PDB file of C-alpha atoms (C1' of nucleotides) in Angstrom:
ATOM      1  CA  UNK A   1       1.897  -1.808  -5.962  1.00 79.00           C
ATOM      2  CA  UNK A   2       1.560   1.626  -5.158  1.00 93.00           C
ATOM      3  CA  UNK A   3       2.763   3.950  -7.243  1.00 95.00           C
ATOM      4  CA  UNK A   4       2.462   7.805  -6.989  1.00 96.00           C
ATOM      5  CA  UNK A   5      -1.303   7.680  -7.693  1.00 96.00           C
ATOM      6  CA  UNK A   6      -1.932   5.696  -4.850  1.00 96.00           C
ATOM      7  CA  UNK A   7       0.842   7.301  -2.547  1.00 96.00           C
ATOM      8  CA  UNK A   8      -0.515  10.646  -3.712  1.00 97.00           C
ATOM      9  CA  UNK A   9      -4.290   9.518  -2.858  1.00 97.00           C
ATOM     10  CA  UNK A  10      -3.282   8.183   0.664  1.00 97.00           C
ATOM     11  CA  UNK A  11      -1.439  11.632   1.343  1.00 97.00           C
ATOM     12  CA  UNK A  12      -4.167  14.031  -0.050  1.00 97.00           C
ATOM     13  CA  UNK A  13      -6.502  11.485   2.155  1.00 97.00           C
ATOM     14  CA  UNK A  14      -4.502  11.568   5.376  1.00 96.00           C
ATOM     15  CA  UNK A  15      -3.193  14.865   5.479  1.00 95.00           C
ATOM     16  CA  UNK A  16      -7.104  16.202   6.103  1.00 95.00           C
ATOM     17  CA  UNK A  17      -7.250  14.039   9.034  1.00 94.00           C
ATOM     18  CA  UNK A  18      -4.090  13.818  11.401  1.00 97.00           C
ATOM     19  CA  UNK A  19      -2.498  17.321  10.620  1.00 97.00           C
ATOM     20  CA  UNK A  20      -1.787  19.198  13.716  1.00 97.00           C
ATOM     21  CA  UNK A  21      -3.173  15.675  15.575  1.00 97.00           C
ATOM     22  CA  UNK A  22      -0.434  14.133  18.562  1.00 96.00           C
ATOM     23  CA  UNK A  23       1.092  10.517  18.257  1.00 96.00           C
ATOM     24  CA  UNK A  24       0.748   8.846  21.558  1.00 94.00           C
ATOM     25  CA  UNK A  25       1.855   5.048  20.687  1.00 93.00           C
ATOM     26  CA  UNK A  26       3.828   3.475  18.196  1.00 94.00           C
ATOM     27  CA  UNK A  27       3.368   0.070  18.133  1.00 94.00           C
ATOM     28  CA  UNK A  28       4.862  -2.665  15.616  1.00 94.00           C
ATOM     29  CA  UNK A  29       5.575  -6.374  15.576  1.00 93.00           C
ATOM     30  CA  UNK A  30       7.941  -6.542  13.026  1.00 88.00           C
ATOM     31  CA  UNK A  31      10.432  -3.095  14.081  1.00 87.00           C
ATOM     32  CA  UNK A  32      11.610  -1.646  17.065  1.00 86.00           C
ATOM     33  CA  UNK A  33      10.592   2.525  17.503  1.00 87.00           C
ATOM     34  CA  UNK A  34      13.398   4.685  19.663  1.00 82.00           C
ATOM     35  CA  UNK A  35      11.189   6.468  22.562  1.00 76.00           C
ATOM     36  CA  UNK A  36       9.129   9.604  20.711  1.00 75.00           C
ATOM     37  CA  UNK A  37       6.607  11.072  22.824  1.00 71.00           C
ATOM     38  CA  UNK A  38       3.971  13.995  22.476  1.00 81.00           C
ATOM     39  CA  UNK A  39       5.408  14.461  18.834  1.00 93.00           C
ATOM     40  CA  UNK A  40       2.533  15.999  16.450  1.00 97.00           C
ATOM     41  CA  UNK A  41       2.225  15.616  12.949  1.00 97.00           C
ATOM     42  CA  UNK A  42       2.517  19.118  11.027  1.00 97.00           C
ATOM     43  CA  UNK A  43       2.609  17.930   7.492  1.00 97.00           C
ATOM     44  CA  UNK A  44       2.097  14.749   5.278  1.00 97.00           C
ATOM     45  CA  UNK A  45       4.290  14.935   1.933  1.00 97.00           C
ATOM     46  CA  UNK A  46       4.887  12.373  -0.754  1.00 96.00           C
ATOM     47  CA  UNK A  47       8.334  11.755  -2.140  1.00 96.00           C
ATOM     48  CA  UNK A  48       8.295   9.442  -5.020  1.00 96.00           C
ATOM     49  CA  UNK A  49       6.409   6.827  -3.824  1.00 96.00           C
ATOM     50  CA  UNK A  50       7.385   7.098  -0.538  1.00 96.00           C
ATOM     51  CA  UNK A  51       5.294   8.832   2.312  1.00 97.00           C
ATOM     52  CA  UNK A  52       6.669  11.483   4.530  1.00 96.00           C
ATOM     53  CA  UNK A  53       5.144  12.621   8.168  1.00 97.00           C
ATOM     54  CA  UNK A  54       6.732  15.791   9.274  1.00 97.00           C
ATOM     55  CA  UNK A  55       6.623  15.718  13.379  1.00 96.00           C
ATOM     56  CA  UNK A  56       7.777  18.523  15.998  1.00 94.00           C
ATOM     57  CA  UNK A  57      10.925  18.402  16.788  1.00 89.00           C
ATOM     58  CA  UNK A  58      12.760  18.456  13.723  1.00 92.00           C
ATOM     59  CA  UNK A  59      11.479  14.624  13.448  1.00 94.00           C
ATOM     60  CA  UNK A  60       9.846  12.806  10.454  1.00 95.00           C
ATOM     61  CA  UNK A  61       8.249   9.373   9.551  1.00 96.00           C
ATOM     62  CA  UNK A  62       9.376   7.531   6.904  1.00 96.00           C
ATOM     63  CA  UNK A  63       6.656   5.385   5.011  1.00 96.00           C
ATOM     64  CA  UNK A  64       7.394   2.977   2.172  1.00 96.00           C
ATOM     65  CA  UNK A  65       4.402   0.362   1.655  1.00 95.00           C
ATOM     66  CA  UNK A  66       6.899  -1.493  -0.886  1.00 94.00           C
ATOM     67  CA  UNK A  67       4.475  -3.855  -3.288  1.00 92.00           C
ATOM     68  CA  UNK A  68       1.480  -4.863  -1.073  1.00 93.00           C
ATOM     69  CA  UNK A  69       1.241  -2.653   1.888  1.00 95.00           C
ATOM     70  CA  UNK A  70      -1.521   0.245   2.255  1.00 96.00           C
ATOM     71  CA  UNK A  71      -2.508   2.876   4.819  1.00 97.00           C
ATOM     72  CA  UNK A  72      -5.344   3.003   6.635  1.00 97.00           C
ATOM     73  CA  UNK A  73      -7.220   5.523   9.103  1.00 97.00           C
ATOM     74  CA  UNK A  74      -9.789   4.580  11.376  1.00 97.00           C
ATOM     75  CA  UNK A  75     -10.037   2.800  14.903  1.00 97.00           C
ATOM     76  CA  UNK A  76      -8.970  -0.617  15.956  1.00 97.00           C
ATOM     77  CA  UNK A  77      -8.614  -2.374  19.559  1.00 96.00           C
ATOM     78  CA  UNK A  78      -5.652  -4.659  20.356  1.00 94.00           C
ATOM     79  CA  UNK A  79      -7.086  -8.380  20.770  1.00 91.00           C
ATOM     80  CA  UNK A  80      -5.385 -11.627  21.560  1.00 86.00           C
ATOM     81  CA  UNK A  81      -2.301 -10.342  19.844  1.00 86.00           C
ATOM     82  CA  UNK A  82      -4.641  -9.156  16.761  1.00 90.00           C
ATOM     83  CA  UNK A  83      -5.482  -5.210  15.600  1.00 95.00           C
ATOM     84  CA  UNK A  84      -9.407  -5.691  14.702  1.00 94.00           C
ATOM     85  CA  UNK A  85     -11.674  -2.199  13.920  1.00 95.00           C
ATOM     86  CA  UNK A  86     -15.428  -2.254  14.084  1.00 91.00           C
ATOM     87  CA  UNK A  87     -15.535  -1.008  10.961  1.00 94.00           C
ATOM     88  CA  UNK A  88     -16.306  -3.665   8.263  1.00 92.00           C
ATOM     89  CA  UNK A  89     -14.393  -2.495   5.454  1.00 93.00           C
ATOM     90  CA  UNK A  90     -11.136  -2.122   7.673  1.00 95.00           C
ATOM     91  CA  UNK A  91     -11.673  -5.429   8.694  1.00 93.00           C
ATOM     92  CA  UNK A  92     -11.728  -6.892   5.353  1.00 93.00           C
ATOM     93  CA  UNK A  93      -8.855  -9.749   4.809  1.00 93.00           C
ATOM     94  CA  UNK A  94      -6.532  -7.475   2.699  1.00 94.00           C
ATOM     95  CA  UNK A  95      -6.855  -4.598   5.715  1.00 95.00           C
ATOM     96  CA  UNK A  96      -5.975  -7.076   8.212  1.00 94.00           C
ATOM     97  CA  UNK A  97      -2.339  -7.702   8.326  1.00 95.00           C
ATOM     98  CA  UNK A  98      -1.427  -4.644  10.357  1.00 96.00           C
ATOM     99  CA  UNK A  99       2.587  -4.612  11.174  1.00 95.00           C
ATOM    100  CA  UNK A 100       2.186  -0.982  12.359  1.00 96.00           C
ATOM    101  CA  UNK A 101      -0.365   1.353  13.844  1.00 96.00           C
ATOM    102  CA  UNK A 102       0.433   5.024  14.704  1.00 96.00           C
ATOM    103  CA  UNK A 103      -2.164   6.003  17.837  1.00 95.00           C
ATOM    104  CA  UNK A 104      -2.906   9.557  17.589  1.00 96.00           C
ATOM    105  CA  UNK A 105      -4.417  11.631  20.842  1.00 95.00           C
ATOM    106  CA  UNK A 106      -8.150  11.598  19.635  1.00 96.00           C
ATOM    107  CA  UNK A 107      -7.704   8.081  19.886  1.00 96.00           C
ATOM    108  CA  UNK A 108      -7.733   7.356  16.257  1.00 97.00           C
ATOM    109  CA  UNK A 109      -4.488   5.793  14.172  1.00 97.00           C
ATOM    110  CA  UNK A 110      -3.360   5.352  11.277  1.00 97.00           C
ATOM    111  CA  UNK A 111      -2.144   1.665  10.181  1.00 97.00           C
ATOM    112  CA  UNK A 112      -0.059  -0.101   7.826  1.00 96.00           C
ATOM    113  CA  UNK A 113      -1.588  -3.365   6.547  1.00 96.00           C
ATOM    114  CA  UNK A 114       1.150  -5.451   4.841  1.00 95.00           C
ATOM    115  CA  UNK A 115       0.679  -9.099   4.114  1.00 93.00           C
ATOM    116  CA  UNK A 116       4.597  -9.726   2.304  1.00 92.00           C
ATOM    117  CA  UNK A 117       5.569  -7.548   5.636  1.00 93.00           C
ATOM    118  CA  UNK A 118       8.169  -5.546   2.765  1.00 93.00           C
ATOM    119  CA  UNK A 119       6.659  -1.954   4.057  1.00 95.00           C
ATOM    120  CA  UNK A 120       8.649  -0.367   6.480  1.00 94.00           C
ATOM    121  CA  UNK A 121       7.628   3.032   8.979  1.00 95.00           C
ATOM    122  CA  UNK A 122      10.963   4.636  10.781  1.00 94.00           C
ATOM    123  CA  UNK A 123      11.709   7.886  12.313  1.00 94.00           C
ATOM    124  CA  UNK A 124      14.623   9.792  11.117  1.00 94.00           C
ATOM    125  CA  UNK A 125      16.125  12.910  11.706  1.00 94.00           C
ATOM    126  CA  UNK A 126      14.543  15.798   9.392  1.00 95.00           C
ATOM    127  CA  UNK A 127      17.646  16.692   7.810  1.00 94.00           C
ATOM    128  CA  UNK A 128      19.582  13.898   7.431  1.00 94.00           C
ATOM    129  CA  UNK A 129      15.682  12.031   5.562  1.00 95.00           C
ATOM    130  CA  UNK A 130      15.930  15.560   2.924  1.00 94.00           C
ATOM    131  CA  UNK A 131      19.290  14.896   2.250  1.00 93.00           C
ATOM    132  CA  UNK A 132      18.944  10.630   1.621  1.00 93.00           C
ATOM    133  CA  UNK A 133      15.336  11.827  -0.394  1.00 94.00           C
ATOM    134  CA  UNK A 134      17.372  14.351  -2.597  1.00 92.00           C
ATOM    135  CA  UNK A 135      20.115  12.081  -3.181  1.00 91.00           C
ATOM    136  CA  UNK A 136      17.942   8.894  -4.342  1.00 93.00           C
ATOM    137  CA  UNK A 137      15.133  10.110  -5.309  1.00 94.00           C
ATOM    138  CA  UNK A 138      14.442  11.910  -8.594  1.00 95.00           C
ATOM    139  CA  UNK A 139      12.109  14.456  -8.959  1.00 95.00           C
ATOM    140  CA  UNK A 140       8.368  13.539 -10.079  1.00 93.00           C
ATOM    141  CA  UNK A 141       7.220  14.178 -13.387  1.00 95.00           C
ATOM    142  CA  UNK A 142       4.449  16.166 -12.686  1.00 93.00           C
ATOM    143  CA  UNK A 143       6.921  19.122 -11.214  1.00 93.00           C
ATOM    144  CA  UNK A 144       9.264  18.970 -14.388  1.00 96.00           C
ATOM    145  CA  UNK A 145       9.004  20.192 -17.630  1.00 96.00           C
ATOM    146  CA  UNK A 146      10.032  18.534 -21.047  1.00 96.00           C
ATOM    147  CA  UNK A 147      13.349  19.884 -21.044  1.00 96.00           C
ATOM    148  CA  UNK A 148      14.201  18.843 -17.429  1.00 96.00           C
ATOM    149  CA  UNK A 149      11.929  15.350 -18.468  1.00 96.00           C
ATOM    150  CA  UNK A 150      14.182  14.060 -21.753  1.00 96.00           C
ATOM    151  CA  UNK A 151      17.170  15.158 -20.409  1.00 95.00           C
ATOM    152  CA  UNK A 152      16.715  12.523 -17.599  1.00 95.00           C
ATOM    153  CA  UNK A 153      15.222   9.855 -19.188  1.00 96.00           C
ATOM    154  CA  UNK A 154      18.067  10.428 -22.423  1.00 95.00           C
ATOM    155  CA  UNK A 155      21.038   9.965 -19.715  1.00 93.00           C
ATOM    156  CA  UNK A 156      20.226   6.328 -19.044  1.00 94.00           C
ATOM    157  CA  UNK A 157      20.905   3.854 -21.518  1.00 92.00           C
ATOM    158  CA  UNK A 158      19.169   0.937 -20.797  1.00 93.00           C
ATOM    159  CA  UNK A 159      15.667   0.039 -22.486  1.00 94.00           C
ATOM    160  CA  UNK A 160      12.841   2.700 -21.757  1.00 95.00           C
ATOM    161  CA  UNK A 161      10.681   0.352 -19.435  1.00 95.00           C
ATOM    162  CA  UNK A 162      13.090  -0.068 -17.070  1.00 94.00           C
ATOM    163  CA  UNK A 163      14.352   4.122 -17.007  1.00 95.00           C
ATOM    164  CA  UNK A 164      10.691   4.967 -16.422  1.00 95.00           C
ATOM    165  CA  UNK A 165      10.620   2.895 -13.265  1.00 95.00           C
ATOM    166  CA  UNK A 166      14.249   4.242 -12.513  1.00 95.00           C
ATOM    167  CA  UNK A 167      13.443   6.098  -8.756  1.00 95.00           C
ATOM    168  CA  UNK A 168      16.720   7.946  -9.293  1.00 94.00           C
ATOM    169  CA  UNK A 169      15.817   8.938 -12.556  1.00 96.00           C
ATOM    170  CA  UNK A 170      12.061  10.472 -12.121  1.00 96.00           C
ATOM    171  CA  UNK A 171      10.083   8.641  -9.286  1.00 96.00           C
ATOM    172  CA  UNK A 172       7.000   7.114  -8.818  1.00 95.00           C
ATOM    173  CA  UNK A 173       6.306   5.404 -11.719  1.00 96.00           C
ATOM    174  CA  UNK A 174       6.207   1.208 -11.261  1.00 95.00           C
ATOM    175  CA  UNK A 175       5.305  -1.805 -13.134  1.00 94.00           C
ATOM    176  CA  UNK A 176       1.672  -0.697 -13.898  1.00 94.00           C
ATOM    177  CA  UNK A 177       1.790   3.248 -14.930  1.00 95.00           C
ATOM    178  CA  UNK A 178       4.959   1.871 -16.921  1.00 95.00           C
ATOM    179  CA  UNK A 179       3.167  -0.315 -19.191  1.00 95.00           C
ATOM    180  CA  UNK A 180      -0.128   2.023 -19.213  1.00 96.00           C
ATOM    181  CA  UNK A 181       1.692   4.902 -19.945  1.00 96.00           C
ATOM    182  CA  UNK A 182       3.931   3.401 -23.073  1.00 96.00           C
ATOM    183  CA  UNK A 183       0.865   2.018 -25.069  1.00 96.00           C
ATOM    184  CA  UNK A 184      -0.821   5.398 -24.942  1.00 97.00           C
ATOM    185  CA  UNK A 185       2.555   6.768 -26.683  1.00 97.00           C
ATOM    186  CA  UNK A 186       2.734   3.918 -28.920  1.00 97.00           C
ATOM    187  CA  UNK A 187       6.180   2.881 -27.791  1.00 96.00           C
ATOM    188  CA  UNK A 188       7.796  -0.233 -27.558  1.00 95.00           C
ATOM    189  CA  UNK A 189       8.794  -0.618 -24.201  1.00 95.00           C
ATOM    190  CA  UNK A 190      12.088  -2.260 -25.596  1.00 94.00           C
ATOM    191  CA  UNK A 191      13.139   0.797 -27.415  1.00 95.00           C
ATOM    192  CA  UNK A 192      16.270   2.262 -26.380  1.00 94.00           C
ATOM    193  CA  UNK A 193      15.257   6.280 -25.053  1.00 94.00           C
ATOM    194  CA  UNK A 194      17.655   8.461 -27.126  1.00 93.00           C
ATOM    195  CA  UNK A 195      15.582   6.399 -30.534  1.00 93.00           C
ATOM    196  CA  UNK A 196      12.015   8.490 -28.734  1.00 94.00           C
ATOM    197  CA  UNK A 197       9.875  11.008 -29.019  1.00 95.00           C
ATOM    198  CA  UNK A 198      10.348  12.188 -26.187  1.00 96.00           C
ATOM    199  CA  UNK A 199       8.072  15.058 -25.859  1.00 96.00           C
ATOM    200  CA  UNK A 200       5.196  12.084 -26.774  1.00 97.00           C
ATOM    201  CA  UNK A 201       6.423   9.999 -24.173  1.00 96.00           C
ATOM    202  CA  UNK A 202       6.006  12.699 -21.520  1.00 97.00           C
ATOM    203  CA  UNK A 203       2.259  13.794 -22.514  1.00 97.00           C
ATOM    204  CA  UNK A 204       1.388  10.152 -21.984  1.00 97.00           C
ATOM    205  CA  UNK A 205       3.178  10.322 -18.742  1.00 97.00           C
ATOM    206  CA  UNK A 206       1.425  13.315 -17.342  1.00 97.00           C
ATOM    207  CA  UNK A 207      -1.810  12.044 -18.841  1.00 97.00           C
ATOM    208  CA  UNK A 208      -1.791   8.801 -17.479  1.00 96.00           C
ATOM    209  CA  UNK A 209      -1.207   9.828 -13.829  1.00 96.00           C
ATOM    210  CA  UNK A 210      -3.730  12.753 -13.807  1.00 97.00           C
ATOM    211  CA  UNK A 211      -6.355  10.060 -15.122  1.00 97.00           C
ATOM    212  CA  UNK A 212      -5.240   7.448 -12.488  1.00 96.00           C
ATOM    213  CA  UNK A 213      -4.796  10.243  -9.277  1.00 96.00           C
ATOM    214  CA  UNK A 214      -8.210  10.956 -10.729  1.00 97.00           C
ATOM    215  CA  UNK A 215      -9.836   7.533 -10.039  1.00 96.00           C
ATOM    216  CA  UNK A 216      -8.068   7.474  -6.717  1.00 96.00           C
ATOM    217  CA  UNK A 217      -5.423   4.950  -7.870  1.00 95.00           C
ATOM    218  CA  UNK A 218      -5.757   1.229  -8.466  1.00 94.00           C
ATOM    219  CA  UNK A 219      -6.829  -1.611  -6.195  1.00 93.00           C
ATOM    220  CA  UNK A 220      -6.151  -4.518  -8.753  1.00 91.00           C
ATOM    221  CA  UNK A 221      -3.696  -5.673  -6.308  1.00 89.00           C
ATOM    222  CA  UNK A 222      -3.728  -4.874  -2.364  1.00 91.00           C
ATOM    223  CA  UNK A 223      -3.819  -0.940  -2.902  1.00 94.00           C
ATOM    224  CA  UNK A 224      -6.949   0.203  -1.134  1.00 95.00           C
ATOM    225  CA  UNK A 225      -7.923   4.171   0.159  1.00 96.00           C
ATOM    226  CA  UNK A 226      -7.429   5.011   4.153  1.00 96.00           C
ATOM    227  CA  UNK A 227     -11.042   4.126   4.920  1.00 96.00           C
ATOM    228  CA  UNK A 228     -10.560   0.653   3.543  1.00 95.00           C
ATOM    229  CA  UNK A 229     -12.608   1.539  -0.142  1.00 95.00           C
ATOM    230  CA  UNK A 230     -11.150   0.651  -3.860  1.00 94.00           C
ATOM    231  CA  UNK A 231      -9.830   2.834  -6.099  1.00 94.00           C
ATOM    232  CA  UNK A 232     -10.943   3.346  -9.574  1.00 94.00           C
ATOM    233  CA  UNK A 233      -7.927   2.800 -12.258  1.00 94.00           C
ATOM    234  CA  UNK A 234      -8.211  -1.212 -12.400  1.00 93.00           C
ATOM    235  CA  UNK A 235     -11.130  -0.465 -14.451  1.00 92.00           C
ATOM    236  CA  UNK A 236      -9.210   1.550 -17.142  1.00 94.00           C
ATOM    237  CA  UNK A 237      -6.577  -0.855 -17.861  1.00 94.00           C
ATOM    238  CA  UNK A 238      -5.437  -1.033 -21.547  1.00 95.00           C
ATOM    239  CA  UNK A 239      -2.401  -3.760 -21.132  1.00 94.00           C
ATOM    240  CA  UNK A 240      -1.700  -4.432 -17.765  1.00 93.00           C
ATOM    241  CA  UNK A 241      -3.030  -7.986 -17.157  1.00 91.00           C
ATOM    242  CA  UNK A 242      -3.990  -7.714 -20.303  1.00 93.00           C
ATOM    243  CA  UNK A 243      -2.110 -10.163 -22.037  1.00 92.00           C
ATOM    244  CA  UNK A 244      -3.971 -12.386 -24.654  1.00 91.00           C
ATOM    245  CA  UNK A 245      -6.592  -9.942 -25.157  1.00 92.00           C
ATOM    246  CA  UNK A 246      -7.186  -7.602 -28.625  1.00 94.00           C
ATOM    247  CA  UNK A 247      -5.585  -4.272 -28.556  1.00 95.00           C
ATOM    248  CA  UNK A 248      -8.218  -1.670 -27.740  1.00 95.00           C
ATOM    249  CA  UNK A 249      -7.082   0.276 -30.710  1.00 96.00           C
ATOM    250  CA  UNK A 250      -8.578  -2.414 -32.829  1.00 96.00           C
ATOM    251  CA  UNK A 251      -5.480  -2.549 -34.810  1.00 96.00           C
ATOM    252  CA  UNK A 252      -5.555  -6.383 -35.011  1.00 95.00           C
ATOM    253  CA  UNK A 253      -2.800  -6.887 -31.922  1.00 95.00           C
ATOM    254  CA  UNK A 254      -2.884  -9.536 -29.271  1.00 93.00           C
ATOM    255  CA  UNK A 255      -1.388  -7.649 -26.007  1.00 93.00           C
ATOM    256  CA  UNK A 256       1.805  -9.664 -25.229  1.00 93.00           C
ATOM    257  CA  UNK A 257       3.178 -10.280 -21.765  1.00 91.00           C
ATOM    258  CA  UNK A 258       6.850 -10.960 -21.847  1.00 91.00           C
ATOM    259  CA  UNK A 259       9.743 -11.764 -18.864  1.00 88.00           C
ATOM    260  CA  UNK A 260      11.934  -9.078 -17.557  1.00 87.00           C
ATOM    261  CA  UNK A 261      14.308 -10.272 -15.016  1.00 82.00           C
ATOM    262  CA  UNK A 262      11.657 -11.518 -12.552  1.00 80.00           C
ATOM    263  CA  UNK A 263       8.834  -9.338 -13.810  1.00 86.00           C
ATOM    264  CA  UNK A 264       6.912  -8.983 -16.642  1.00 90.00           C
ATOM    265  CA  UNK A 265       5.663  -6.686 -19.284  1.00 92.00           C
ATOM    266  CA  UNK A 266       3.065  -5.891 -21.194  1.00 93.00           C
ATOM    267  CA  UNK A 267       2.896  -4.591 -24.700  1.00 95.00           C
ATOM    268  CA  UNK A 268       0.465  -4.186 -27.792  1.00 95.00           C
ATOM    269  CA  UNK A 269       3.462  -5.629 -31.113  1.00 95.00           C
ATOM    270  CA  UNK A 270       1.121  -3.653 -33.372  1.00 96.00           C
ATOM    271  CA  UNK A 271       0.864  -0.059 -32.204  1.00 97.00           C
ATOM    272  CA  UNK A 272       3.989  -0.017 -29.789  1.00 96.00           C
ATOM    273  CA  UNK A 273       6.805  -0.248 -32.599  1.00 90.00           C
TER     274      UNK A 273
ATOM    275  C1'  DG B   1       0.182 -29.904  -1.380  1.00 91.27           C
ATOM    276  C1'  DC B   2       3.136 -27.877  -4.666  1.00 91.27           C
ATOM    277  C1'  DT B   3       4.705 -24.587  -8.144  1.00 91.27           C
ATOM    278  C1'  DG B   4       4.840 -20.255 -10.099  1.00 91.27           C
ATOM    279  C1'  DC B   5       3.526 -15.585 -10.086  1.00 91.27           C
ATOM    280  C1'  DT B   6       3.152 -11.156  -7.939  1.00 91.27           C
ATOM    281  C1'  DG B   7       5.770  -6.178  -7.668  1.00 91.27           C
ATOM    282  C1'  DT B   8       9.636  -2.484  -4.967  1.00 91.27           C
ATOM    283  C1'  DT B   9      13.954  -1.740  -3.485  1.00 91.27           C
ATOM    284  C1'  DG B  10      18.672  -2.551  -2.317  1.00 91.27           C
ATOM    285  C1'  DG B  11      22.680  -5.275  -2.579  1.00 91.27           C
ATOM    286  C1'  DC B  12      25.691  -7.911  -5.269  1.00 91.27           C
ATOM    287  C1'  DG B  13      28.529  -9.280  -9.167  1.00 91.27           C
ATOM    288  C1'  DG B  14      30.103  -8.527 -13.925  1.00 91.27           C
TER     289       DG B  14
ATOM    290  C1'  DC C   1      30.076   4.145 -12.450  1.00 91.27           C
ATOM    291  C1'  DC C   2      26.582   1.499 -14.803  1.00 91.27           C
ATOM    292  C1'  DC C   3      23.869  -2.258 -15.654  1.00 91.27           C
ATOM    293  C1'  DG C   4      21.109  -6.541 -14.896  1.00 91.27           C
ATOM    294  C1'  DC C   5      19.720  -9.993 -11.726  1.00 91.27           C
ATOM    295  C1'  DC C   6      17.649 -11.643  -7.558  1.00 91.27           C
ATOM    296  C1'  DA C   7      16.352 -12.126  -2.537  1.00 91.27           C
ATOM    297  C1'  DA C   8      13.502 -10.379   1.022  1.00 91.27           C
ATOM    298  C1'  DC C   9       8.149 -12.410   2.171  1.00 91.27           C
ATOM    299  C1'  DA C  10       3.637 -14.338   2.034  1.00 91.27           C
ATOM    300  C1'  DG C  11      -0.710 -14.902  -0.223  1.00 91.27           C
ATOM    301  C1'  DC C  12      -3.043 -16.804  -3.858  1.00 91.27           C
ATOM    302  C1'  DA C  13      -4.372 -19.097  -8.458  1.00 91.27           C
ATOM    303  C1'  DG C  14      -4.087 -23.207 -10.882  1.00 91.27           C
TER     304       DG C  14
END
DNA sequence: GCTGCTGTTGGCGG
DNA sequence: CCCGCCAACAGCAG
């Protein structure tokens, strides 16, 4: 769930609080850490979709929270084999699966709630993380311009849905931002991307993720801010979970949700030709 | 209680 | 190489 308005949020968010702060503990119940000690955090970067803690030492955290994982920065104490915070919102059911918590030296942390336990947190070596990064993930498209834009997204053959959610190809666009962003260009997501307009494709692109980074992402799902609050972008949903409803363009469409492989899409038939 | 749906990535097979 | 499919997992709606 998390896409780059969400993993952009949770950056911007964190990187206020734990810059220049020490990790003292690493704790997890679902992945062994190798021995780090005294390390402290000197940047927080987003790559794609994927977070990025750069440590002393040449060392960085790797942060993926997959579909249903999510941040979160506050204080918890380690009971009867559960994390639980005094703070309300943190304790909330979809804050409570915590697989990993990071315990920085003012004796706050950040932790990872995950209830499919998909999200993963390792360490890797700086150099060798910049050069996996550069070779699988494609840049995003808010630092490209159209040029750089079509002539990714024309390489790939396959329908334009599943290029836009292509890391390789640009990255951090999923299931939601996919859909959102092809009704506001009014194009079938089935459509093949050297039959586009391409140049109306990427507007839609950029405006769709301003809006959302905006609203601080969307919590439809799991997705929630570090201190435990909702974002904003469920709210401004035009097809996603849609289906069944009129098209907000009042054209006389019924949104349509349809199969592909094991996930779905949605689509307005009347203004997405 | 059971089935189907959820959404990201990586691995597998064609 | 490129593409499409599906498992990994667990909660939740119906």
């Amino acid at each position: 769930m998390p896409e780059l308005p969400e993993v952009e949020t949770t950056v911007n968010d964190l990187s206020i609080t734990v810059i220049n702060k020490k990790i003292i503990g690493l704790w997890s119940d679902i992945s062994s850490f190798p021995k780090v000690r005294a390390l402290t955090i000197k940047g927080v970067y987003r790559r794609g979709k994927n977070i990025i803690l750069n440590l002393s030492s040449k060392k960085k955290i790797l942060i993926h929270q997959k579909i249903a994982g999510h941040l979160l920065f506050g204080e918890w104490s380690f009971e009867d084999g559960k994390w639980i915070s005094k703070d309300e919102l943190l304790r909330e059911k979809v804050n409570s699966y915590i697989h990993f918590v990071i315990t920085l030296n003012d004796g706050k942390m950040i932790a990872l709630s995950d209830p499919r336990k998909f999200a993963k947190m390792e360490i890797w070596d700086g150099k060798k993380l910049d050069r996996k990064m550069s070779n699988e993930i494609g840049p995003d498209p808010m630092e490209i311009d159209l040029k750089e834009f079509k002539k990714r997204i024309t390489k790939k053959k396959s329908i334009i849905k599943t290029v836009l959610m292509d890391q390789s190809v640009i990255s951090g666009i999923g299931n939601i931002y996919s859909d959102e962003i092809l009704w506001d260009a009014r194009i079938n997501p089935y459509k093949r991307p050297k039959d586009l307009d391409i140049d109306r494709l990427f507007r839609s692109t950029k405006k769709i993720l301003i809006k959302a980074i905006k609203l601080k992402g969307d919590s439809t799902s799991d997705y929630r801010l570090i201190d435990g609050t909702k974002g904003g972008y469920q709210k401004e949903h035009r097809v996603y979970k849609r289906e069944g409803l009129s098209c907000l363009r009042k054209d006389g469409g019924i949104i349509e949700r349809r199969k592909l492989g094991s996930r779905s899409l949605r689509f307005c038939p009347v203004c997405q030709k």
